[in-house]
XYZ file of C-alpha atoms in Angstrom:
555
model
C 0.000 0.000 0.000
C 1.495 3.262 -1.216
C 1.865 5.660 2.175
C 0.115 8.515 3.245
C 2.011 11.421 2.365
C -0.281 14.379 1.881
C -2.579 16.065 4.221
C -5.775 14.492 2.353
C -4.280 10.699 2.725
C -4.650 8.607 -0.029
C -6.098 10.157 -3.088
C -7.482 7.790 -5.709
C -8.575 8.935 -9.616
C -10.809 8.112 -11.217
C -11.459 8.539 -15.370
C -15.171 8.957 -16.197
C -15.405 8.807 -20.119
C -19.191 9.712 -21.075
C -20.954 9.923 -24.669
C -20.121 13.568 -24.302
C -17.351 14.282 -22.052
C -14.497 12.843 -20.640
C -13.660 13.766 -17.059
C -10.784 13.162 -14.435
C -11.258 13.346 -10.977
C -9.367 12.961 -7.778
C -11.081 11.908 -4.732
C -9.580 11.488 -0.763
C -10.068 8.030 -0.118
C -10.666 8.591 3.657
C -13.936 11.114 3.052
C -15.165 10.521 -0.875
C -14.263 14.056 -1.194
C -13.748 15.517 -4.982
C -10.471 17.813 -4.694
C -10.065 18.355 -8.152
C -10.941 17.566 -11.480
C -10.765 18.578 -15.325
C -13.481 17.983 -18.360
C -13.104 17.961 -22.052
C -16.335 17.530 -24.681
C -16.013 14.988 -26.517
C -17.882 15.693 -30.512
C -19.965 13.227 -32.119
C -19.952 12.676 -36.030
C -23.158 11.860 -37.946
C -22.056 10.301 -41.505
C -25.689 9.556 -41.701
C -29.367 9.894 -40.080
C -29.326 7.373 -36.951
C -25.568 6.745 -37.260
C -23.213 8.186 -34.373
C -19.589 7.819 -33.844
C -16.872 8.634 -31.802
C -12.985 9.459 -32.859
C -11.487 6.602 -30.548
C -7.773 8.738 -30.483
C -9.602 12.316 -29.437
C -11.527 9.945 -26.663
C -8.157 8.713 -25.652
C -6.162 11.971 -26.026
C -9.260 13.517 -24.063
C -8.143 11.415 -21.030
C -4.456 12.232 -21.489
C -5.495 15.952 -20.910
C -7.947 15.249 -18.629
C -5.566 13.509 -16.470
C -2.249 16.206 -16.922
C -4.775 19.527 -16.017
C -6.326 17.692 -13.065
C -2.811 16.703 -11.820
C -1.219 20.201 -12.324
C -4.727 21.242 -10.376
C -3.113 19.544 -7.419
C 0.559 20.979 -7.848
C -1.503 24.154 -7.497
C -3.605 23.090 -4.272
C -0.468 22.331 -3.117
C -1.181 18.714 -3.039
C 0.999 16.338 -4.729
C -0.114 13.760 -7.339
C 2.365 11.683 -6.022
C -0.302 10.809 -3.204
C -2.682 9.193 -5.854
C -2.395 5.447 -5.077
C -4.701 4.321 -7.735
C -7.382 4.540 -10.810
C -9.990 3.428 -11.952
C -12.147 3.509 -15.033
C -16.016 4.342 -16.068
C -17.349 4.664 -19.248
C -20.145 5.001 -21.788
C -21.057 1.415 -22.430
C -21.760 -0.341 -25.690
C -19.847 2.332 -27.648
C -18.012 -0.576 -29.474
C -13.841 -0.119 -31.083
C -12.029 -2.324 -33.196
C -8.425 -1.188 -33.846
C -5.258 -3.177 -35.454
C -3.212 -4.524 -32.497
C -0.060 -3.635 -34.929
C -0.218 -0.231 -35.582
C -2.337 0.834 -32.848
C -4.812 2.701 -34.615
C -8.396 1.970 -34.596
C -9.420 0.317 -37.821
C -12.882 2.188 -37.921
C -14.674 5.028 -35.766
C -16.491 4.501 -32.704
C -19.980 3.203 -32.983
C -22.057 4.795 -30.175
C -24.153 2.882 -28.049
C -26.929 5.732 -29.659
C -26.168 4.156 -33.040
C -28.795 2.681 -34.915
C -27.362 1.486 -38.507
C -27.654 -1.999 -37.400
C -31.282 -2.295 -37.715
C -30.833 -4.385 -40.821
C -27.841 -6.805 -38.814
C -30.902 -7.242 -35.845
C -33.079 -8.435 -38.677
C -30.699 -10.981 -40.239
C -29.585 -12.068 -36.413
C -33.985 -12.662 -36.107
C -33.952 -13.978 -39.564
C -36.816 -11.956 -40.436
C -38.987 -12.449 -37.852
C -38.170 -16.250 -37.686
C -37.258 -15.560 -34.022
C -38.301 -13.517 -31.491
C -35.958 -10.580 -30.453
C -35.880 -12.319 -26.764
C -34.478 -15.145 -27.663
C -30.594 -15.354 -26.475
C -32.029 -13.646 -22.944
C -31.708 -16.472 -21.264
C -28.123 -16.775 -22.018
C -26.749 -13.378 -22.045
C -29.910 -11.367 -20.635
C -30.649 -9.110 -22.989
C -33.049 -8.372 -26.310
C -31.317 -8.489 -30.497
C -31.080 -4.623 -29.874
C -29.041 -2.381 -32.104
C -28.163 -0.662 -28.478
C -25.655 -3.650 -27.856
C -22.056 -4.268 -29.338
C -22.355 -7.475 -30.555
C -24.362 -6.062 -33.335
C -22.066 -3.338 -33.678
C -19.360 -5.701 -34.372
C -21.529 -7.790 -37.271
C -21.671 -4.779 -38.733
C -18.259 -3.592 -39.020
C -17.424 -6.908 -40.226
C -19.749 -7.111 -42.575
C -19.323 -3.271 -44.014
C -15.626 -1.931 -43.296
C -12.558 -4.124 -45.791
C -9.797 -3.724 -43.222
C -11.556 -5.027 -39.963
C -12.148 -8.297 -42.231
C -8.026 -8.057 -43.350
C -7.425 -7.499 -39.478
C -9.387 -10.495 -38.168
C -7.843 -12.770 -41.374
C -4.378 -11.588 -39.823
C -5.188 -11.948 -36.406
C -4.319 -8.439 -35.530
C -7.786 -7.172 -34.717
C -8.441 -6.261 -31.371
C -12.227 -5.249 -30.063
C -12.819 -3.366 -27.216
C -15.837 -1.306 -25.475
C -14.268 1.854 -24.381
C -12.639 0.645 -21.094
C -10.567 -1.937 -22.997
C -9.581 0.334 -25.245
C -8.493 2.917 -22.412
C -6.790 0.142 -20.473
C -4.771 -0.894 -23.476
C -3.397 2.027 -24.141
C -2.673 3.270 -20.773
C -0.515 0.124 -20.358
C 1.097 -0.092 -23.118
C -0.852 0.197 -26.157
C 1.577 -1.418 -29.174
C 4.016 -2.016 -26.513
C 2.473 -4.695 -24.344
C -0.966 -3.029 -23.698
C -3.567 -5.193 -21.590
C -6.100 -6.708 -23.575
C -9.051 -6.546 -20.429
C -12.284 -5.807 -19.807
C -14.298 -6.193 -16.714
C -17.682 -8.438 -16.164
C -20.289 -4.923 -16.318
C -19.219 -4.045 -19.836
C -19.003 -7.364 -20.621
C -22.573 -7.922 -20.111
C -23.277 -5.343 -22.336
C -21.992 -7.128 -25.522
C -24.504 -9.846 -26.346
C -21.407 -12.320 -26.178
C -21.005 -12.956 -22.020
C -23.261 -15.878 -20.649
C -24.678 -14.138 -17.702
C -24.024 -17.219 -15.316
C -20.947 -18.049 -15.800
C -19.510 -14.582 -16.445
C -17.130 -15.451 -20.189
C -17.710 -15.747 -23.649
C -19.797 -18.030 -24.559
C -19.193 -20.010 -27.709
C -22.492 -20.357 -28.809
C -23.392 -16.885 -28.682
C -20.136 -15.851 -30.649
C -21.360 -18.390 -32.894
C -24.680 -17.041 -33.588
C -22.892 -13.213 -34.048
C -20.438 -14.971 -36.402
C -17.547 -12.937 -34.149
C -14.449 -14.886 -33.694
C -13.360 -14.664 -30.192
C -9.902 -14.185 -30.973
C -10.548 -10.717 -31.046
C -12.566 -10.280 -28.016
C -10.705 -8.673 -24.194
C -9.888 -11.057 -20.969
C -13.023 -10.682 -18.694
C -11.983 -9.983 -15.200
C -13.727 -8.545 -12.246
C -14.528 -4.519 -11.309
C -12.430 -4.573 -8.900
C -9.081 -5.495 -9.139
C -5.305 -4.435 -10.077
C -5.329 -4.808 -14.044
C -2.101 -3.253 -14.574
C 0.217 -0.320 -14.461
C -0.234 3.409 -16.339
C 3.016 3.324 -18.908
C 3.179 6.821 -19.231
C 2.323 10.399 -17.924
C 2.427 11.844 -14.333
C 0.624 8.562 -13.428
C 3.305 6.281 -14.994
C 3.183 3.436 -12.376
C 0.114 4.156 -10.795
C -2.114 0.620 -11.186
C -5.662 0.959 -12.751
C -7.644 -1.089 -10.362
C -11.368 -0.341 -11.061
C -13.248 -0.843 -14.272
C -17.147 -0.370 -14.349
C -20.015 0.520 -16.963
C -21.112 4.452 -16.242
C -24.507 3.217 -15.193
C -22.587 0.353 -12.657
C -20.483 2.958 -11.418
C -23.080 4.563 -10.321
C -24.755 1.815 -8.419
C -21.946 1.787 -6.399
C -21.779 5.476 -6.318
C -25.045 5.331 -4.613
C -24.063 2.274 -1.702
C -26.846 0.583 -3.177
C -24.898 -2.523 -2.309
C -28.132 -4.527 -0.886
C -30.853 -6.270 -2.712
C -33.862 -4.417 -3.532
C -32.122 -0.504 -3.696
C -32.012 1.015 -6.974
C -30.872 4.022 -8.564
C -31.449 5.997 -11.542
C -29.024 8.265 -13.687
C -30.307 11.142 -15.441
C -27.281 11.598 -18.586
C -27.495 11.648 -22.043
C -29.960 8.829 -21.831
C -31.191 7.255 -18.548
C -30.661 4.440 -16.784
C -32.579 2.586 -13.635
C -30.249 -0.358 -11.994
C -32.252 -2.438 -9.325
C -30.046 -4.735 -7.255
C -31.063 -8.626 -7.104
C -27.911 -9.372 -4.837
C -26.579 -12.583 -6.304
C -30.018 -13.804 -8.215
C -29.763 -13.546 -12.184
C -33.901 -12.354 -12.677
C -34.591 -12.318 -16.009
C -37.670 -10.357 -16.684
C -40.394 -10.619 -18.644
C -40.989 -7.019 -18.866
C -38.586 -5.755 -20.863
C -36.104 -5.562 -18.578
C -32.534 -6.323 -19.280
C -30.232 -8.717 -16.970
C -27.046 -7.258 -16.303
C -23.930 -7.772 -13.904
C -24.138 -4.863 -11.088
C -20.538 -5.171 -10.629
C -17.793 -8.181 -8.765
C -15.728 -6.327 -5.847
C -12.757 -8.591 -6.535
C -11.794 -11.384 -8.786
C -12.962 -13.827 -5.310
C -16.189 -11.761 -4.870
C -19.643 -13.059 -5.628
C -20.775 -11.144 -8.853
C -24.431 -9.080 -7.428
C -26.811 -8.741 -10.572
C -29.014 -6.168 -11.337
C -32.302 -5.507 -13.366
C -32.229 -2.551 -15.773
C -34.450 -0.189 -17.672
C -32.653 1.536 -20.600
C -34.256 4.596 -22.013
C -32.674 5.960 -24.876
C -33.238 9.813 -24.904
C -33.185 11.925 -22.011
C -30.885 15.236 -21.534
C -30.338 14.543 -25.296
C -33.729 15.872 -25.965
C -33.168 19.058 -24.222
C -30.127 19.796 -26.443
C -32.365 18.881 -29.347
C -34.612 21.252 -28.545
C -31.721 24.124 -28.337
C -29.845 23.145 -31.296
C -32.090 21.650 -33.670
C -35.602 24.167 -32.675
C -33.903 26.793 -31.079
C -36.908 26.561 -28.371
C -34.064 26.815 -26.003
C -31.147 29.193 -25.691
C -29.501 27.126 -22.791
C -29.967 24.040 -21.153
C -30.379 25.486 -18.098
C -33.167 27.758 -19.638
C -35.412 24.637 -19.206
C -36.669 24.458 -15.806
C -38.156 27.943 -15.642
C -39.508 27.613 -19.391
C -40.660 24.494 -18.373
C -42.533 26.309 -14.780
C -43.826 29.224 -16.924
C -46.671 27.185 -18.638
C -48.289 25.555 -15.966
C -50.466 22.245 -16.773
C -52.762 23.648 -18.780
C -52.731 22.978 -22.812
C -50.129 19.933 -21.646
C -48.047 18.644 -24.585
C -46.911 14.972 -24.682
C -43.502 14.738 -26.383
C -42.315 11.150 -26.750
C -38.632 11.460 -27.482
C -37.690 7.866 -29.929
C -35.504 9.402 -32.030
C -33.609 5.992 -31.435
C -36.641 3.911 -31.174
C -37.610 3.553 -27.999
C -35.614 0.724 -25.704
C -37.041 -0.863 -22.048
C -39.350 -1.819 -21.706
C -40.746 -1.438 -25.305
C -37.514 -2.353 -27.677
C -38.987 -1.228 -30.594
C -36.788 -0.105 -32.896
C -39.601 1.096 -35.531
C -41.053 3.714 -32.938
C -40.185 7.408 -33.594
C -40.451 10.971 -31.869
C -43.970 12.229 -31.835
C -45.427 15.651 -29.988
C -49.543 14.931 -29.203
C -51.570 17.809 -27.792
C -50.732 20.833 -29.774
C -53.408 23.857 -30.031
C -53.054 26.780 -31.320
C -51.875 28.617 -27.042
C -49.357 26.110 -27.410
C -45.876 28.059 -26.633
C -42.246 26.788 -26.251
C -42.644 26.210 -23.135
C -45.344 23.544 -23.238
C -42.874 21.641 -25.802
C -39.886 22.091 -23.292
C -42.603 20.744 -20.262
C -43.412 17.888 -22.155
C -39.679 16.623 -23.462
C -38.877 16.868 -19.471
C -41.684 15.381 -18.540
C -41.057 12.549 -20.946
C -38.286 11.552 -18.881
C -40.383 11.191 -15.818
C -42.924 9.153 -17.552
C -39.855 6.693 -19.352
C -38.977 5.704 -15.583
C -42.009 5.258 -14.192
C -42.458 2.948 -17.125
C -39.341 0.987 -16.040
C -40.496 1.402 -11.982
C -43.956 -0.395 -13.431
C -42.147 -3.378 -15.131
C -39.842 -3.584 -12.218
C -42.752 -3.996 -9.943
C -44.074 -7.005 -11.917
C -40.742 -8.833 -12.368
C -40.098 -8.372 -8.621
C -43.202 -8.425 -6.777
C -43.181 -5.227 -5.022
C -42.893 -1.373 -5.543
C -40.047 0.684 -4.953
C -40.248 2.636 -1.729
C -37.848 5.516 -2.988
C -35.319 6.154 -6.049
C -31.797 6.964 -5.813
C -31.379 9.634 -8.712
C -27.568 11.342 -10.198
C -26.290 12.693 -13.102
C -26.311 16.120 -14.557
C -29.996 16.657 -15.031
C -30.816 16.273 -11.284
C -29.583 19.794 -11.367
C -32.909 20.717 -12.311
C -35.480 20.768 -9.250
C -38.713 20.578 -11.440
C -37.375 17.437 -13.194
C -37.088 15.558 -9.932
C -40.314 17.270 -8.401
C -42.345 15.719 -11.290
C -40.312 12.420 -11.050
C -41.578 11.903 -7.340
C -45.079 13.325 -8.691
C -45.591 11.005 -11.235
C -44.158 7.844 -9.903
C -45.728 8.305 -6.435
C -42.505 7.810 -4.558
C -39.764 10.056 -2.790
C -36.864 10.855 -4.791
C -33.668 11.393 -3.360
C -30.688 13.355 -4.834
C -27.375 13.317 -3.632
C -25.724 17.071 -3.011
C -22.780 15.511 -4.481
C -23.334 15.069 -8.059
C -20.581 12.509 -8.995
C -21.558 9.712 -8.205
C -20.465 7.620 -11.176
C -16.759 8.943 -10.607
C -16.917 7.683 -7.076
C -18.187 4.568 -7.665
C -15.272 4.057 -10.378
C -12.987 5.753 -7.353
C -14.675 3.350 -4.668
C -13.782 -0.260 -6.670
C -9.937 1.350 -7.690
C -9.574 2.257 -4.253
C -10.473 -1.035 -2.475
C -9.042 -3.284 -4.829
C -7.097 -6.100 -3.302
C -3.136 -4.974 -2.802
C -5.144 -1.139 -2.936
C -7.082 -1.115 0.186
C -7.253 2.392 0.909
C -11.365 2.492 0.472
C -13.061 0.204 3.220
C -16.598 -0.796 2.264
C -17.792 -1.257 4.933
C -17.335 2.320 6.195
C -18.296 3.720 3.168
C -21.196 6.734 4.481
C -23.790 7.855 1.768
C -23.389 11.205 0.972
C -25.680 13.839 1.877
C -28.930 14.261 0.376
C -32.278 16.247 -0.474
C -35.221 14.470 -1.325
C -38.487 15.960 -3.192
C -41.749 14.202 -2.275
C -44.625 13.677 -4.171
C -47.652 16.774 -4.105
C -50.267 15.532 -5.985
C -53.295 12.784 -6.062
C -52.967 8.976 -7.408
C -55.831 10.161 -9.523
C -54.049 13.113 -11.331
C -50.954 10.982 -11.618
C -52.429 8.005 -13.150
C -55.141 10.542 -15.465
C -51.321 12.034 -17.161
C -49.726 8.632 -16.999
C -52.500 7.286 -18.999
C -52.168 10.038 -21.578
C -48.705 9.472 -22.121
C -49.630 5.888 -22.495
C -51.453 7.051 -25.634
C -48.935 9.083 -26.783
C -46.736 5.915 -27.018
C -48.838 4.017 -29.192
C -49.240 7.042 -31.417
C -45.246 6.741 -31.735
C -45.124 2.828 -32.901
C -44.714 1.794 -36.799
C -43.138 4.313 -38.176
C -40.357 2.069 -39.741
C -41.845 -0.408 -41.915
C -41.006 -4.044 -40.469
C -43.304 -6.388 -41.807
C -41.576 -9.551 -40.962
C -40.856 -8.485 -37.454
C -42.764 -10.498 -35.498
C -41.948 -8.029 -32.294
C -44.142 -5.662 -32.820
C -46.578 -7.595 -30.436
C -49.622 -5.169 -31.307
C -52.713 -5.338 -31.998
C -53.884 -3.944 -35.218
C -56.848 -1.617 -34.080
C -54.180 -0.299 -31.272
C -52.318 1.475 -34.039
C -51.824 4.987 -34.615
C -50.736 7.206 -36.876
C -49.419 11.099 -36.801
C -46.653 13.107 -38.091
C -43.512 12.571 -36.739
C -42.290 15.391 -34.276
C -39.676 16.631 -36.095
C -42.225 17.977 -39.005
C -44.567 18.031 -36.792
C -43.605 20.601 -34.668
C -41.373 22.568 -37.211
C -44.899 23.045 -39.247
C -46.330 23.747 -35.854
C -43.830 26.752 -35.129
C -43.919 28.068 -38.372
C -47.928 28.596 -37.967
C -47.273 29.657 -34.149
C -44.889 32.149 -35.739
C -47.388 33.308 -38.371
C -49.328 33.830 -35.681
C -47.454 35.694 -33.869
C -46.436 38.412 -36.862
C -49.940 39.105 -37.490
C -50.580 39.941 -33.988
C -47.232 41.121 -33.027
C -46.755 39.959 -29.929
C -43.696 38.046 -28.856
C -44.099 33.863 -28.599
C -41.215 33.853 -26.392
């Protein structure tokens, strides 16, 4: 155990690499505190409608910088970096690389977990319909989704010439974005660690969900020769060393999925607590201690995380909603409803409830607990008093109803409600978001007045990794909190839930899928509007009409 030789004790880092940003922070092992940290944006390229990628080098340069500002943050605190005794790793999951173990350099971009080119590779994997889209769940826990890398990999097999020539001369390497942040850090070209750990894993499509490795059969379905897939070790142990930088020698010792992290982040280290992160998307985790429950309510399976390579692995049910802060920066660059993100909230308070808007957000299709890929964004409830501000309510307020949706299906697959959700990530800044959360899912919310929660948890596993041992468990304290209860009647809650029920429906079948046997609808339940990006463009431009011919000001 490295000594304590600052006035903080042991400090511990921790790398948080998000779909948008990459981050670096150091925390004080002995009180979770954040001392410092540094945060690059990280772009997003869009070759195409529903395709989204990621440079793989600026993501890893990104963490370079991250790391070197955040450390010469400390020189200036007057706190040496020298007193960081370890790091670990979080990261956007899914988000799949392939690069050529040679050279180094990633043989394609990034496909984002967001990415939805693959909705042709989820139809051959279902042979047209031939089987249902639940039909490796048992195996690996999860639905044929585009969200999940195997598919990601079919495709860059099938569609980019040198990741076939790589894999034909066995120097093709895939990772998710931890593997490829761990092999670089430790080498890269120069004996970089091929790893990843059991959470990201059991994002691929590829892990068997029991016995926590590839499984053969699975690989075999994907057509993905495992040659090119990472070591699977646990979240909590030392991996290796940092090669270079001010770390150089500093062991990486902690490796979760963002949306893990964060379950650890939160203590919610005993069966039946939960937690939800409010990102780019948003993600509920319930944990079902050492049980694998596979749902049958469009819920996904997942590892929670493995403290150690001798640890139990503790499982966890999860809802996956696509679309979430990712709507509010639609709104502001796309509409220009918005000015800032931050605008929302009192945009959002201005309107009231009456003339309420529904906005269901699929611009990805819509994921748990529908998984339909052919659903897409739809706006119901326009008039002509309709004003920004209703459209701003209702894409916040879409959130709200997406986890209640996930609470309901949780509910079923585990017999009982939730007494109270765990919420982080950066849009529990807003206070009307979570007041309508607790509103209309009928439960307390509680929000941590620390906000980095997924950081710590990455911190927490690096720092009480065996031959670490600087971060005890068992005296880990929650961190303070606020907590917004619920101020209106089951009868107005379940009147607006119902509503936004029918807004879903309205949303379904707007990619044509005839073989997909998935759909799982009735005929006479279909619907059919415009979708909201013309919809509400059209809308504006008579709302702006309008607004000439009486001059008066919409916003």
């Amino acid at each position: 155990m490295t000594p304590q030789r600052g006035r903080f004790g042991p400090l511990v880092g921790s790398i948080d690499e998000g779909t948008s940003s990459t981050r670096f922070l150091v925390f004080a092992a002995k009180t979770a505190e954040v001392l410092t940290y540094h945060q690059v944006s990280i772009p997003h390229i869009t070759p195409k409608e529903g395709w989204v990628e990621q440079d793989p080098e600026v993501i890893l340069h990104s963490v370079i910088e991250t790391i070197n500002v955040t450390c010469d943050n400390l020189i200036k605190l007057d706190i040496s970096p020298e007193d960081i005794v370890a790091t670990g790793i979080t990261n956007q999951r899914e988000t799949t690389v392939v690069w050529d173990s040679v050279t180094g350099k990633p043989l394609h971009n990034a496909l984002v977990w967001l990415d939805m080119r693959t909705a042709s590779t989820v139809d051959q994997i279902l042979q047209n319909g031939k089987r249902h889209k639940n039909f490796l769940k048992n195996v690996c826990g999860l639905p044929v989704s585009t969200y999940f890398s195997a598919l990601k990999i079919r495709w860059l097999i099938d569609n980019v010439k040198a990741v076939r020539k790589a894999i034909a001369e066995n120097r093709c390497l895939f990772g998710t974005i931890d593997t490829w942040l761990i092999w670089n850090l430790t080498g890269g070209v120069n004996g970089g660690l091929h790893l990843t750990d059991v959470t990201n894993a059991s994002r691929t499509m590829l892990m068997n969900i029991d016995t926590l490795q590839w499984d053969p059969q699975l690989c075999k379905i994907f057509d993905i020769p495992m040659s090119i897939l990472p070591e699977i070790r646990s979240s909590s142990e030392i991996y290796g060393y940092i090669s270079e930088s001010v770390l150089k020698g500093i062991p990486i010792s902690g490796c979760l999925g963002d949306q893990q992290a964060a379950l650890v982040g939160q203590m919610c280290f005993h069966q039946g607590q939960a937690k939800s992160t409010y990102g780019t998307g948003c993600f509920l985790l319930y944990n079902t201690g050492t049980a694998i429950v596979q749902s049958n309510h469009g819920l996904l399976t997942t590892v929670g995380y493995q403290l150690g390579k001798d640890a139990p692995p503790i499982y966890a049910l999860e809802g996956s909603i696509a679309i979430a802060g990712v709507a509010m920066q639609w709104l502001r660059d796309n509409l220009g409803v918005i000015k800032n993100v931050a605008d929302s909230m009192d945009l959002a308070q201005s309107v009231g409830e009456v003339g309420a808007v529904y906005f269901v957000p699929a611009f990805s299709g819509l994921y748990a607990p529908y998984w339909r890929k052919d659903a897409r964004s739809v706006i119901c409830g326009l008039t002509e008093e309709t004003m920004p501000g209703h459209i701003v309510r209702g894409a916040l307020e879409s959130v709200a109803f997406q986890v209640r949706d996930i609470l309901e299906a949780m509910a079923l697959d585990c017999g009982y409600p939730l007494q109270k959700l765990l919420v982080d990530g950066g849009m529990t800044a807003n206070n009307f978001l979570m007041q309508i959360q607790a509103d209309y899912c009928g439960i307390p919310v509680v929000r941590p007045l620390m906000s980095e929660t997924t950081s710590l948890g990455a911190a927490i596993a690096a720092g009480n990794a065996k031959g670490v041992e600087v971060w005890e468990l068992d005296n880990v304290q929650a961190v303070p909190s606020d907590i917004f209860i619920p101020s209106i009647s089951e009868d107005q809650r379940d009147i607006r839930y119902s509503r936004w029920k029918m807004a879903i429906a309205r949303s379904l079948d707007w990619v044509e899928d005839q073989n997909d046997e998935n759909t799982d609808q009735d005929e006479s339940a279909k619907f059919h509007t415009l979708p909201a990006s013309l919809f509400i463009i059209g809308s504006f431009a008579l709302l702006a009409l309008a607004n000439t011919i009486s001059k008066t000001s919409l916003i």
